[in-house]
PDB file of C-alpha atoms in Angstrom:
ATOM      1  CA  MET A 149       0.697  26.415  11.763  1.00 94.00           C
ATOM      2  CA  LYS A 150      -0.524  23.893  14.293  1.00 98.00           C
ATOM      3  CA  LEU A 151      -0.861  20.411  12.776  1.00 98.00           C
ATOM      4  CA  VAL A 152      -2.663  17.253  13.819  1.00 98.00           C
ATOM      5  CA  PHE A 153      -1.214  14.147  12.139  1.00 98.00           C
ATOM      6  CA  MET A 154      -3.346  11.048  11.537  1.00 98.00           C
ATOM      7  CA  GLY A 155      -1.821   7.718  10.499  1.00 98.00           C
ATOM      8  CA  THR A 156      -1.114   4.175  11.608  1.00 97.00           C
ATOM      9  CA  PRO A 157       1.434   1.996   9.689  1.00 96.00           C
ATOM     10  CA  GLN A 158       5.130   2.358   8.920  1.00 96.00           C
ATOM     11  CA  PHE A 159       4.286   4.085   5.629  1.00 97.00           C
ATOM     12  CA  ALA A 160       2.972   7.055   7.640  1.00 98.00           C
ATOM     13  CA  VAL A 161       5.980   7.268   9.964  1.00 98.00           C
ATOM     14  CA  ALA A 162       8.255   8.604   7.210  1.00 98.00           C
ATOM     15  CA  SER A 163       5.846  11.497   6.604  1.00 98.00           C
ATOM     16  CA  LEU A 164       5.566  12.334  10.293  1.00 98.00           C
ATOM     17  CA  ASP A 165       9.346  12.211  10.618  1.00 98.00           C
ATOM     18  CA  GLU A 166       9.863  14.554   7.639  1.00 98.00           C
ATOM     19  CA  LEU A 167       7.328  17.010   9.069  1.00 98.00           C
ATOM     20  CA  MET A 168       9.178  16.978  12.401  1.00 98.00           C
ATOM     21  CA  LYS A 169      12.522  17.550  10.662  1.00 98.00           C
ATOM     22  CA  ALA A 170      10.983  20.454   8.747  1.00 97.00           C
ATOM     23  CA  GLY A 171      10.051  22.101  12.048  1.00 97.00           C
ATOM     24  CA  ALA A 172       6.280  21.563  11.880  1.00 97.00           C
ATOM     25  CA  GLU A 173       4.338  22.173  15.108  1.00 98.00           C
ATOM     26  CA  ILE A 174       2.619  18.816  15.684  1.00 98.00           C
ATOM     27  CA  VAL A 175       0.046  19.397  18.440  1.00 98.00           C
ATOM     28  CA  GLY A 176      -1.460  15.905  18.274  1.00 98.00           C
ATOM     29  CA  VAL A 177      -1.131  12.485  16.630  1.00 98.00           C
ATOM     30  CA  VAL A 178      -4.222  10.368  16.016  1.00 98.00           C
ATOM     31  CA  THR A 179      -3.606   6.661  15.450  1.00 98.00           C
ATOM     32  CA  ALA A 180      -5.262   3.257  15.833  1.00 97.00           C
ATOM     33  CA  PRO A 181      -5.912   1.786  19.290  1.00 96.00           C
ATOM     34  CA  ASP A 182      -3.449  -0.788  20.622  1.00 95.00           C
ATOM     35  CA  LYS A 183      -4.471  -4.355  19.792  1.00 90.00           C
ATOM     36  CA  PRO A 184      -3.316  -7.939  20.397  1.00 84.00           C
ATOM     37  CA  ALA A 185      -1.123  -9.363  17.630  1.00 77.00           C
ATOM     38  CA  GLY A 186       0.908 -12.475  16.854  1.00 75.00           C
ATOM     39  CA  ARG A 187       0.732 -15.945  18.345  1.00 74.00           C
ATOM     40  CA  GLY A 188       1.133 -14.717  21.895  1.00 77.00           C
ATOM     41  CA  GLN A 189      -1.537 -12.046  21.360  1.00 78.00           C
ATOM     42  CA  LYS A 190       0.697  -9.454  22.993  1.00 85.00           C
ATOM     43  CA  ILE A 191      -0.611  -5.903  22.899  1.00 87.00           C
ATOM     44  CA  SER A 192       0.860  -4.157  19.874  1.00 92.00           C
ATOM     45  CA  GLU A 193       1.188  -0.425  19.293  1.00 95.00           C
ATOM     46  CA  SER A 194       1.005   1.097  15.814  1.00 96.00           C
ATOM     47  CA  ALA A 195       4.246   2.210  14.172  1.00 97.00           C
ATOM     48  CA  VAL A 196       2.996   5.803  14.289  1.00 98.00           C
ATOM     49  CA  LYS A 197       2.274   5.601  18.027  1.00 98.00           C
ATOM     50  CA  GLN A 198       5.723   4.201  18.737  1.00 98.00           C
ATOM     51  CA  TYR A 199       7.334   7.085  16.831  1.00 98.00           C
ATOM     52  CA  ALA A 200       5.064   9.684  18.451  1.00 98.00           C
ATOM     53  CA  VAL A 201       5.747   8.464  21.996  1.00 98.00           C
ATOM     54  CA  ALA A 202       9.507   8.310  21.339  1.00 98.00           C
ATOM     55  CA  ASN A 203       9.374  11.940  20.206  1.00 98.00           C
ATOM     56  CA  GLY A 204       7.171  13.239  23.023  1.00 98.00           C
ATOM     57  CA  LEU A 205       4.098  13.919  20.886  1.00 98.00           C
ATOM     58  CA  HIS A 206       0.546  13.973  22.249  1.00 98.00           C
ATOM     59  CA  VAL A 207      -1.254  10.774  21.137  1.00 98.00           C
ATOM     60  CA  LEU A 208      -4.997  10.169  20.700  1.00 98.00           C
ATOM     61  CA  GLN A 209      -6.316   6.644  20.025  1.00 98.00           C
ATOM     62  CA  PRO A 210     -10.080   6.780  19.509  1.00 97.00           C
ATOM     63  CA  THR A 211     -12.048   3.615  18.815  1.00 96.00           C
ATOM     64  CA  ASN A 212     -14.897   5.735  17.464  1.00 97.00           C
ATOM     65  CA  LEU A 213     -14.082   8.862  15.462  1.00 97.00           C
ATOM     66  CA  LYS A 214     -17.520  10.300  16.259  1.00 97.00           C
ATOM     67  CA  ASP A 215     -17.130   9.909  20.022  1.00 97.00           C
ATOM     68  CA  PRO A 216     -17.979  13.279  21.667  1.00 97.00           C
ATOM     69  CA  GLU A 217     -15.013  13.065  24.065  1.00 97.00           C
ATOM     70  CA  PHE A 218     -12.579  12.461  21.200  1.00 98.00           C
ATOM     71  CA  LEU A 219     -14.088  15.302  19.145  1.00 98.00           C
ATOM     72  CA  ALA A 220     -13.843  17.660  22.121  1.00 98.00           C
ATOM     73  CA  GLU A 221     -10.188  16.748  22.726  1.00 98.00           C
ATOM     74  CA  LEU A 222      -9.381  17.098  19.020  1.00 98.00           C
ATOM     75  CA  ARG A 223     -11.071  20.494  18.906  1.00 98.00           C
ATOM     76  CA  SER A 224      -9.139  21.624  21.997  1.00 98.00           C
ATOM     77  CA  LEU A 225      -5.858  21.160  20.106  1.00 98.00           C
ATOM     78  CA  GLN A 226      -6.917  24.070  17.845  1.00 98.00           C
ATOM     79  CA  ALA A 227      -5.125  22.693  14.793  1.00 98.00           C
ATOM     80  CA  ASP A 228      -4.962  24.918  11.718  1.00 98.00           C
ATOM     81  CA  LEU A 229      -4.539  21.899   9.431  1.00 98.00           C
ATOM     82  CA  GLN A 230      -4.907  18.127   9.708  1.00 98.00           C
ATOM     83  CA  VAL A 231      -2.681  15.730   7.777  1.00 98.00           C
ATOM     84  CA  VAL A 232      -3.761  12.155   6.995  1.00 98.00           C
ATOM     85  CA  VAL A 233      -1.431   9.368   5.808  1.00 98.00           C
ATOM     86  CA  ALA A 234      -2.636   5.741   5.683  1.00 96.00           C
ATOM     87  CA  PHE A 235      -5.323   6.110   8.329  1.00 96.00           C
ATOM     88  CA  ARG A 236      -9.017   5.400   7.921  1.00 93.00           C
ATOM     89  CA  MET A 237     -12.086   7.130   6.522  1.00 93.00           C
ATOM     90  CA  LEU A 238     -12.888  10.259   8.517  1.00 96.00           C
ATOM     91  CA  PRO A 239     -16.366  11.583   9.334  1.00 95.00           C
ATOM     92  CA  GLU A 240     -17.095  15.148   8.208  1.00 95.00           C
ATOM     93  CA  GLU A 241     -17.031  16.494  11.753  1.00 96.00           C
ATOM     94  CA  VAL A 242     -13.342  15.471  11.873  1.00 97.00           C
ATOM     95  CA  TRP A 243     -12.021  16.416   8.409  1.00 97.00           C
ATOM     96  CA  ASN A 244     -13.966  19.673   8.340  1.00 96.00           C
ATOM     97  CA  MET A 245     -12.782  20.822  11.770  1.00 97.00           C
ATOM     98  CA  PRO A 246      -9.607  22.889  11.072  1.00 97.00           C
ATOM     99  CA  ASP A 247      -9.795  26.302   9.374  1.00 96.00           C
ATOM    100  CA  LYS A 248      -7.444  25.202   6.596  1.00 96.00           C
ATOM    101  CA  GLY A 249      -9.075  21.775   6.204  1.00 96.00           C
ATOM    102  CA  THR A 250      -7.530  18.302   6.053  1.00 97.00           C
ATOM    103  CA  ILE A 251      -5.037  17.041   3.493  1.00 98.00           C
ATOM    104  CA  ASN A 252      -4.342  13.427   2.598  1.00 97.00           C
ATOM    105  CA  LEU A 253      -1.325  11.706   1.040  1.00 98.00           C
ATOM    106  CA  HIS A 254      -2.334   8.880  -1.315  1.00 97.00           C
ATOM    107  CA  ALA A 255       0.047   6.372  -2.931  1.00 97.00           C
ATOM    108  CA  SER A 256      -1.142   6.718  -6.536  1.00 97.00           C
ATOM    109  CA  LEU A 257      -1.626   9.312  -9.245  1.00 96.00           C
ATOM    110  CA  LEU A 258      -5.213  10.306  -8.527  1.00 95.00           C
ATOM    111  CA  PRO A 259      -7.875  10.030  -9.801  1.00 95.00           C
ATOM    112  CA  HIS A 260      -6.565   6.563 -10.760  1.00 95.00           C
ATOM    113  CA  TYR A 261      -6.255   3.855  -8.128  1.00 97.00           C
ATOM    114  CA  ARG A 262      -8.530   5.259  -5.464  1.00 95.00           C
ATOM    115  CA  GLY A 263      -8.999   2.764  -2.666  1.00 94.00           C
ATOM    116  CA  ALA A 264      -7.237   0.677  -0.043  1.00 93.00           C
ATOM    117  CA  ALA A 265      -4.473  -1.022  -2.076  1.00 97.00           C
ATOM    118  CA  PRO A 266      -3.046   1.307  -4.751  1.00 97.00           C
ATOM    119  CA  ILE A 267       0.531   0.016  -4.520  1.00 98.00           C
ATOM    120  CA  ASN A 268      -0.575  -3.574  -5.102  1.00 98.00           C
ATOM    121  CA  TRP A 269      -2.996  -2.923  -7.959  1.00 98.00           C
ATOM    122  CA  VAL A 270      -0.617  -0.680  -9.894  1.00 98.00           C
ATOM    123  CA  LEU A 271       1.847  -3.600 -10.109  1.00 98.00           C
ATOM    124  CA  ILE A 272      -0.793  -6.293 -10.621  1.00 98.00           C
ATOM    125  CA  ASN A 273      -2.031  -4.309 -13.614  1.00 98.00           C
ATOM    126  CA  GLY A 274       1.479  -3.879 -15.008  1.00 98.00           C
ATOM    127  CA  GLU A 275       1.496  -0.083 -15.033  1.00 97.00           C
ATOM    128  CA  LYS A 276       4.550   1.800 -16.325  1.00 97.00           C
ATOM    129  CA  GLU A 277       4.307   4.643 -13.802  1.00 97.00           C
ATOM    130  CA  THR A 278       2.662   5.580 -10.533  1.00 98.00           C
ATOM    131  CA  GLY A 279       3.335   8.163  -7.858  1.00 98.00           C
ATOM    132  CA  ALA A 280       2.011  10.018  -4.837  1.00 98.00           C
ATOM    133  CA  THR A 281      -0.726  12.637  -4.595  1.00 98.00           C
ATOM    134  CA  THR A 282      -1.737  15.153  -1.960  1.00 98.00           C
ATOM    135  CA  PHE A 283      -5.316  16.415  -1.895  1.00 97.00           C
ATOM    136  CA  PHE A 284      -7.966  18.002   0.309  1.00 97.00           C
ATOM    137  CA  LEU A 285     -10.427  15.595   1.894  1.00 95.00           C
ATOM    138  CA  LYS A 286     -14.120  15.803   1.098  1.00 90.00           C
ATOM    139  CA  HIS A 287     -17.141  13.503   1.415  1.00 85.00           C
ATOM    140  CA  GLU A 288     -16.375  10.765  -1.138  1.00 84.00           C
ATOM    141  CA  ILE A 289     -13.185   8.826  -0.390  1.00 85.00           C
ATOM    142  CA  ASP A 290     -10.060   9.838  -2.375  1.00 89.00           C
ATOM    143  CA  THR A 291     -11.984  12.345  -4.530  1.00 90.00           C
ATOM    144  CA  GLY A 292     -10.930  15.761  -3.169  1.00 93.00           C
ATOM    145  CA  ASN A 293      -9.146  18.458  -5.139  1.00 95.00           C
ATOM    146  CA  VAL A 294      -5.538  17.543  -5.947  1.00 97.00           C
ATOM    147  CA  LEU A 295      -2.752  19.790  -4.670  1.00 98.00           C
ATOM    148  CA  PHE A 296       0.515  18.176  -5.801  1.00 98.00           C
ATOM    149  CA  THR A 297       1.715  14.962  -7.440  1.00 97.00           C
ATOM    150  CA  GLU A 298       5.089  13.243  -7.696  1.00 97.00           C
ATOM    151  CA  LYS A 299       5.544  10.619 -10.430  1.00 97.00           C
ATOM    152  CA  VAL A 300       7.575   7.416 -10.140  1.00 97.00           C
ATOM    153  CA  THR A 301       8.659   5.370 -13.168  1.00 98.00           C
ATOM    154  CA  LEU A 302       8.253   1.609 -12.768  1.00 98.00           C
ATOM    155  CA  THR A 303      10.701  -1.020 -14.029  1.00 97.00           C
ATOM    156  CA  GLY A 304       8.203  -3.834 -14.488  1.00 97.00           C
ATOM    157  CA  HIS A 305      10.074  -5.986 -11.959  1.00 97.00           C
ATOM    158  CA  GLU A 306       9.743  -4.321  -8.533  1.00 98.00           C
ATOM    159  CA  THR A 307       7.657  -5.915  -5.781  1.00 98.00           C
ATOM    160  CA  ALA A 308       4.938  -4.194  -3.787  1.00 98.00           C
ATOM    161  CA  GLY A 309       7.322  -4.044  -0.820  1.00 98.00           C
ATOM    162  CA  GLU A 310       9.984  -2.262  -2.851  1.00 98.00           C
ATOM    163  CA  LEU A 311       7.490   0.181  -4.343  1.00 98.00           C
ATOM    164  CA  HIS A 312       6.032   0.804  -0.882  1.00 98.00           C
ATOM    165  CA  ASP A 313       9.442   1.985   0.331  1.00 98.00           C
ATOM    166  CA  ARG A 314      10.009   4.227  -2.711  1.00 97.00           C
ATOM    167  CA  LEU A 315       6.605   5.865  -2.380  1.00 98.00           C
ATOM    168  CA  MET A 316       6.968   6.181   1.387  1.00 98.00           C
ATOM    169  CA  ALA A 317      10.055   8.364   0.867  1.00 97.00           C
ATOM    170  CA  LYS A 318       8.643  10.268  -2.138  1.00 97.00           C
ATOM    171  CA  GLY A 319       5.350  10.862  -0.384  1.00 98.00           C
ATOM    172  CA  ALA A 320       6.988  12.206   2.763  1.00 98.00           C
ATOM    173  CA  GLY A 321       8.804  14.904   0.798  1.00 98.00           C
ATOM    174  CA  LEU A 322       5.663  15.707  -1.159  1.00 98.00           C
ATOM    175  CA  LEU A 323       3.683  16.106   2.054  1.00 98.00           C
ATOM    176  CA  VAL A 324       6.160  18.594   3.525  1.00 98.00           C
ATOM    177  CA  LYS A 325       6.001  20.574   0.260  1.00 98.00           C
ATOM    178  CA  THR A 326       2.193  20.548   0.474  1.00 98.00           C
ATOM    179  CA  VAL A 327       2.040  21.670   4.110  1.00 98.00           C
ATOM    180  CA  LYS A 328       4.389  24.573   3.365  1.00 98.00           C
ATOM    181  CA  ALA A 329       2.261  25.574   0.362  1.00 98.00           C
ATOM    182  CA  VAL A 330      -0.964  25.501   2.391  1.00 97.00           C
ATOM    183  CA  GLU A 331       0.673  27.542   5.141  1.00 96.00           C
ATOM    184  CA  SER A 332       1.803  30.202   2.664  1.00 96.00           C
ATOM    185  CA  GLY A 333      -1.420  30.078   0.632  1.00 95.00           C
ATOM    186  CA  ARG A 334       0.586  29.474  -2.554  1.00 94.00           C
ATOM    187  CA  TYR A 335      -1.129  26.524  -4.141  1.00 96.00           C
ATOM    188  CA  ASN A 336      -3.706  25.626  -6.744  1.00 96.00           C
ATOM    189  CA  GLU A 337      -6.489  23.103  -6.398  1.00 95.00           C
ATOM    190  CA  HIS A 338      -7.169  20.735  -9.309  1.00 94.00           C
ATOM    191  CA  PRO A 339     -10.587  19.016  -9.363  1.00 92.00           C
ATOM    192  CA  GLN A 340     -10.073  15.326 -10.105  1.00 91.00           C
ATOM    193  CA  ALA A 341     -12.823  15.370 -12.722  1.00 85.00           C
ATOM    194  CA  LEU A 342     -10.591  17.613 -14.844  1.00 84.00           C
ATOM    195  CA  LEU A 343      -7.621  15.222 -14.458  1.00 82.00           C
ATOM    196  CA  HIS A 344      -9.485  12.273 -15.972  1.00 76.00           C
ATOM    197  CA  THR A 345     -10.569  12.113 -19.591  1.00 68.00           C
ATOM    198  CA  GLU A 346     -13.749  10.180 -20.291  1.00 67.00           C
ATOM    199  CA  ASP A 347     -12.073   8.092 -23.011  1.00 65.00           C
ATOM    200  CA  THR A 348      -9.871   6.294 -20.430  1.00 75.00           C
ATOM    201  CA  GLU A 349     -11.127   3.813 -17.860  1.00 86.00           C
ATOM    202  CA  LEU A 350     -10.851   4.976 -14.258  1.00 92.00           C
ATOM    203  CA  LYS A 351      -8.718   2.344 -12.508  1.00 94.00           C
ATOM    204  CA  ILE A 352      -9.488   1.441  -8.906  1.00 95.00           C
ATOM    205  CA  ALA A 353      -7.616  -0.168  -6.003  1.00 97.00           C
ATOM    206  CA  PRO A 354     -10.068  -2.078  -3.792  1.00 96.00           C
ATOM    207  CA  LYS A 355      -9.118  -4.074  -0.719  1.00 96.00           C
ATOM    208  CA  ILE A 356      -7.424  -7.369  -1.596  1.00 98.00           C
ATOM    209  CA  TYR A 357      -8.990 -10.627  -0.424  1.00 97.00           C
ATOM    210  CA  LYS A 358      -7.636 -14.187  -0.312  1.00 97.00           C
ATOM    211  CA  ASP A 359      -9.366 -15.153  -3.551  1.00 97.00           C
ATOM    212  CA  ASP A 360      -7.485 -12.341  -5.331  1.00 97.00           C
ATOM    213  CA  CYS A 361      -4.195 -13.972  -4.307  1.00 98.00           C
ATOM    214  CA  LYS A 362      -4.722 -17.463  -5.751  1.00 98.00           C
ATOM    215  CA  ILE A 363      -2.804 -17.960  -8.989  1.00 98.00           C
ATOM    216  CA  ASP A 364      -4.769 -19.056 -12.050  1.00 98.00           C
ATOM    217  CA  TRP A 365      -2.183 -20.836 -14.186  1.00 98.00           C
ATOM    218  CA  ASN A 366      -4.477 -20.570 -17.221  1.00 97.00           C
ATOM    219  CA  GLN A 367      -3.660 -16.868 -17.430  1.00 97.00           C
ATOM    220  CA  SER A 368      -0.760 -15.350 -19.384  1.00 97.00           C
ATOM    221  CA  THR A 369       2.786 -15.566 -18.047  1.00 98.00           C
ATOM    222  CA  ILE A 370       3.188 -11.815 -17.655  1.00 98.00           C
ATOM    223  CA  LYS A 371      -0.156 -11.455 -15.874  1.00 98.00           C
ATOM    224  CA  ILE A 372       0.844 -14.121 -13.335  1.00 98.00           C
ATOM    225  CA  TYR A 373       4.293 -12.576 -12.929  1.00 98.00           C
ATOM    226  CA  ASN A 374       2.716  -9.181 -12.197  1.00 98.00           C
ATOM    227  CA  LEU A 375       0.334 -10.760  -9.679  1.00 98.00           C
ATOM    228  CA  ILE A 376       3.240 -12.363  -7.801  1.00 98.00           C
ATOM    229  CA  ARG A 377       5.266  -9.156  -7.510  1.00 98.00           C
ATOM    230  CA  GLY A 378       2.167  -7.054  -6.828  1.00 98.00           C
ATOM    231  CA  LEU A 379       1.322  -9.185  -3.783  1.00 98.00           C
ATOM    232  CA  SER A 380       4.851  -9.588  -2.408  1.00 98.00           C
ATOM    233  CA  PRO A 381       5.604  -9.659   0.464  1.00 98.00           C
ATOM    234  CA  VAL A 382       1.992  -9.348   1.658  1.00 97.00           C
ATOM    235  CA  PRO A 383      -0.603 -10.689   1.269  1.00 97.00           C
ATOM    236  CA  THR A 384       1.365 -12.983  -1.136  1.00 98.00           C
ATOM    237  CA  ALA A 385       0.301 -14.880  -4.241  1.00 98.00           C
ATOM    238  CA  PHE A 386      -0.159 -18.622  -3.714  1.00 98.00           C
ATOM    239  CA  THR A 387      -0.961 -21.913  -5.394  1.00 98.00           C
ATOM    240  CA  ASP A 388      -1.519 -25.499  -4.218  1.00 97.00           C
ATOM    241  CA  LEU A 389       1.460 -27.861  -4.097  1.00 95.00           C
ATOM    242  CA  ASN A 390       0.911 -31.440  -2.963  1.00 90.00           C
ATOM    243  CA  GLY A 391      -2.264 -30.355  -1.169  1.00 93.00           C
ATOM    244  CA  LYS A 392      -0.594 -27.523   0.745  1.00 95.00           C
ATOM    245  CA  THR A 393      -0.600 -23.759   0.310  1.00 97.00           C
ATOM    246  CA  PHE A 394       2.542 -22.682  -1.530  1.00 98.00           C
ATOM    247  CA  LYS A 395       3.322 -18.952  -1.325  1.00 98.00           C
ATOM    248  CA  ILE A 396       5.449 -17.351  -4.031  1.00 98.00           C
ATOM    249  CA  TYR A 397       7.316 -14.138  -3.173  1.00 98.00           C
ATOM    250  CA  ARG A 398       9.582 -13.840  -6.187  1.00 98.00           C
ATOM    251  CA  ALA A 399       9.800 -15.455  -9.597  1.00 98.00           C
ATOM    252  CA  GLU A 400      11.212 -15.133 -13.091  1.00 98.00           C
ATOM    253  CA  TYR A 401       9.270 -15.667 -16.280  1.00 97.00           C
ATOM    254  CA  GLN A 402       9.763 -17.126 -19.732  1.00 96.00           C
ATOM    255  CA  GLU A 403       7.306 -16.619 -22.565  1.00 94.00           C
ATOM    256  CA  THR A 404       7.491 -19.719 -24.754  1.00 93.00           C
ATOM    257  CA  GLU A 405       5.436 -22.713 -25.850  1.00 90.00           C
ATOM    258  CA  PRO A 406       5.196 -24.610 -22.543  1.00 84.00           C
ATOM    259  CA  GLY A 407       4.157 -27.999 -23.909  1.00 89.00           C
ATOM    260  CA  LEU A 408       2.481 -28.726 -20.563  1.00 94.00           C
ATOM    261  CA  GLN A 409      -0.953 -28.224 -19.074  1.00 96.00           C
ATOM    262  CA  PRO A 410      -1.164 -24.899 -17.198  1.00 97.00           C
ATOM    263  CA  GLY A 411      -0.290 -25.514 -13.547  1.00 97.00           C
ATOM    264  CA  ALA A 412       1.925 -28.534 -14.247  1.00 96.00           C
ATOM    265  CA  PHE A 413       5.504 -28.110 -13.081  1.00 96.00           C
ATOM    266  CA  LEU A 414       9.044 -29.124 -13.989  1.00 96.00           C
ATOM    267  CA  THR A 415      11.916 -29.454 -11.495  1.00 96.00           C
ATOM    268  CA  ASP A 416      15.379 -30.973 -11.208  1.00 95.00           C
ATOM    269  CA  ASN A 417      14.772 -31.254  -7.432  1.00 94.00           C
ATOM    270  CA  LYS A 418      17.949 -29.201  -6.912  1.00 94.00           C
ATOM    271  CA  THR A 419      17.936 -25.674  -8.312  1.00 95.00           C
ATOM    272  CA  HIS A 420      14.723 -24.908 -10.164  1.00 96.00           C
ATOM    273  CA  LEU A 421      10.948 -25.326 -10.053  1.00 97.00           C
ATOM    274  CA  LYS A 422       8.831 -23.865 -12.828  1.00 97.00           C
ATOM    275  CA  PHE A 423       5.100 -23.901 -13.466  1.00 97.00           C
ATOM    276  CA  ALA A 424       3.505 -23.924 -16.909  1.00 97.00           C
ATOM    277  CA  THR A 425       1.179 -21.052 -17.796  1.00 97.00           C
ATOM    278  CA  GLN A 426      -1.004 -20.335 -20.809  1.00 96.00           C
ATOM    279  CA  ASP A 427       2.002 -19.143 -22.809  1.00 96.00           C
ATOM    280  CA  GLY A 428       5.209 -19.937 -20.941  1.00 97.00           C
ATOM    281  CA  PHE A 429       6.709 -20.681 -17.544  1.00 97.00           C
ATOM    282  CA  ILE A 430       6.956 -19.055 -14.125  1.00 98.00           C
ATOM    283  CA  SER A 431      10.187 -20.111 -12.417  1.00 98.00           C
ATOM    284  CA  VAL A 432       9.819 -19.552  -8.673  1.00 98.00           C
ATOM    285  CA  THR A 433      12.835 -18.316  -6.702  1.00 98.00           C
ATOM    286  CA  ASP A 434      11.578 -17.258  -3.238  1.00 98.00           C
ATOM    287  CA  VAL A 435       8.862 -19.409  -1.676  1.00 98.00           C
ATOM    288  CA  GLN A 436       7.162 -20.686   1.458  1.00 98.00           C
ATOM    289  CA  LEU A 437       5.325 -23.977   1.834  1.00 97.00           C
ATOM    290  CA  GLU A 438       2.546 -24.177   4.418  1.00 96.00           C
ATOM    291  CA  GLY A 439       4.080 -24.991   7.806  1.00 93.00           C
ATOM    292  CA  LYS A 440       7.598 -24.038   6.706  1.00 95.00           C
ATOM    293  CA  LYS A 441       9.676 -20.852   6.766  1.00 96.00           C
ATOM    294  CA  ARG A 442      10.238 -18.637   3.740  1.00 98.00           C
ATOM    295  CA  MET A 443      13.318 -19.719   1.735  1.00 97.00           C
ATOM    296  CA  ASP A 444      15.013 -19.572  -1.651  1.00 97.00           C
ATOM    297  CA  ILE A 445      14.195 -22.318  -4.128  1.00 97.00           C
ATOM    298  CA  ALA A 446      17.464 -24.268  -3.734  1.00 97.00           C
ATOM    299  CA  GLU A 447      17.001 -24.494   0.041  1.00 97.00           C
ATOM    300  CA  PHE A 448      13.363 -25.460  -0.432  1.00 97.00           C
ATOM    301  CA  LEU A 449      14.204 -28.276  -2.875  1.00 96.00           C
ATOM    302  CA  ARG A 450      16.830 -29.681  -0.510  1.00 94.00           C
ATOM    303  CA  GLY A 451      14.126 -30.293   2.069  1.00 91.00           C
ATOM    304  CA  VAL A 452      11.271 -31.579  -0.049  1.00 90.00           C
ATOM    305  CA  ARG A 453      10.917 -34.169  -2.817  1.00 84.00           C
ATOM    306  CA  LEU A 454       8.517 -33.340  -5.664  1.00 86.00           C
TER     307      LEU A 454
END
């Protein structure tokens, strides 16, 4: 089978690499255009492009997925199947182009957590399990018929970064399994409507904005703890400390009678800093104050007086 791979970030590179190792014929790689990044605004290439170029793959970088020239070039590749991992929403003229269709790898157990940030929201909501899903694309985003799933049990303490890496590896293997099944014709399609019972709420994973990241100390300890790990390392939960933005990457929690107003803090100015919540304390261990580098709490307290 001839494959076209579509993806942009590091998460997608693992899948492309596993497909290459499995001997897949990748006739084209579609990824985001190069763009300026960082303080120096140097032109930056996507992680997928860097991998594709290093491995001699044909790269397409359309700014407009409906551009006639791009569509003509894509069609000329004569792919039997297209594979999408962490890319962007495709128009029908793209996903409907190959004879065998277009499959997508999504980092949740569909139909739950459709949307842009499944890894984050699964942890923010304190779920006990998640996973990866492969499915055929259709008109509505993340709603196509499911092919395969791979479950992952959660500890209740991992960060979004750690879960990202677990699902990146799990998803890559699942994608290879899916491509082989589609090639052989040995697979079943499962409509998502049949995978969701009406008596359970359908959970979603919308894009995360800055307001979603600000800690409300009036909430429960465990809810705040889950927010911190669900946003670490990016986009990162934060609070205000002495009028500056204070990012929290890691923390520990204690459910107890705080005896303080939510948001008030206790510190020995040496080894610990903990904030009162509705029903306990969040003790921060890995932080970054606005204008400073990220550091552990002991190093932070050596350089600042609270």
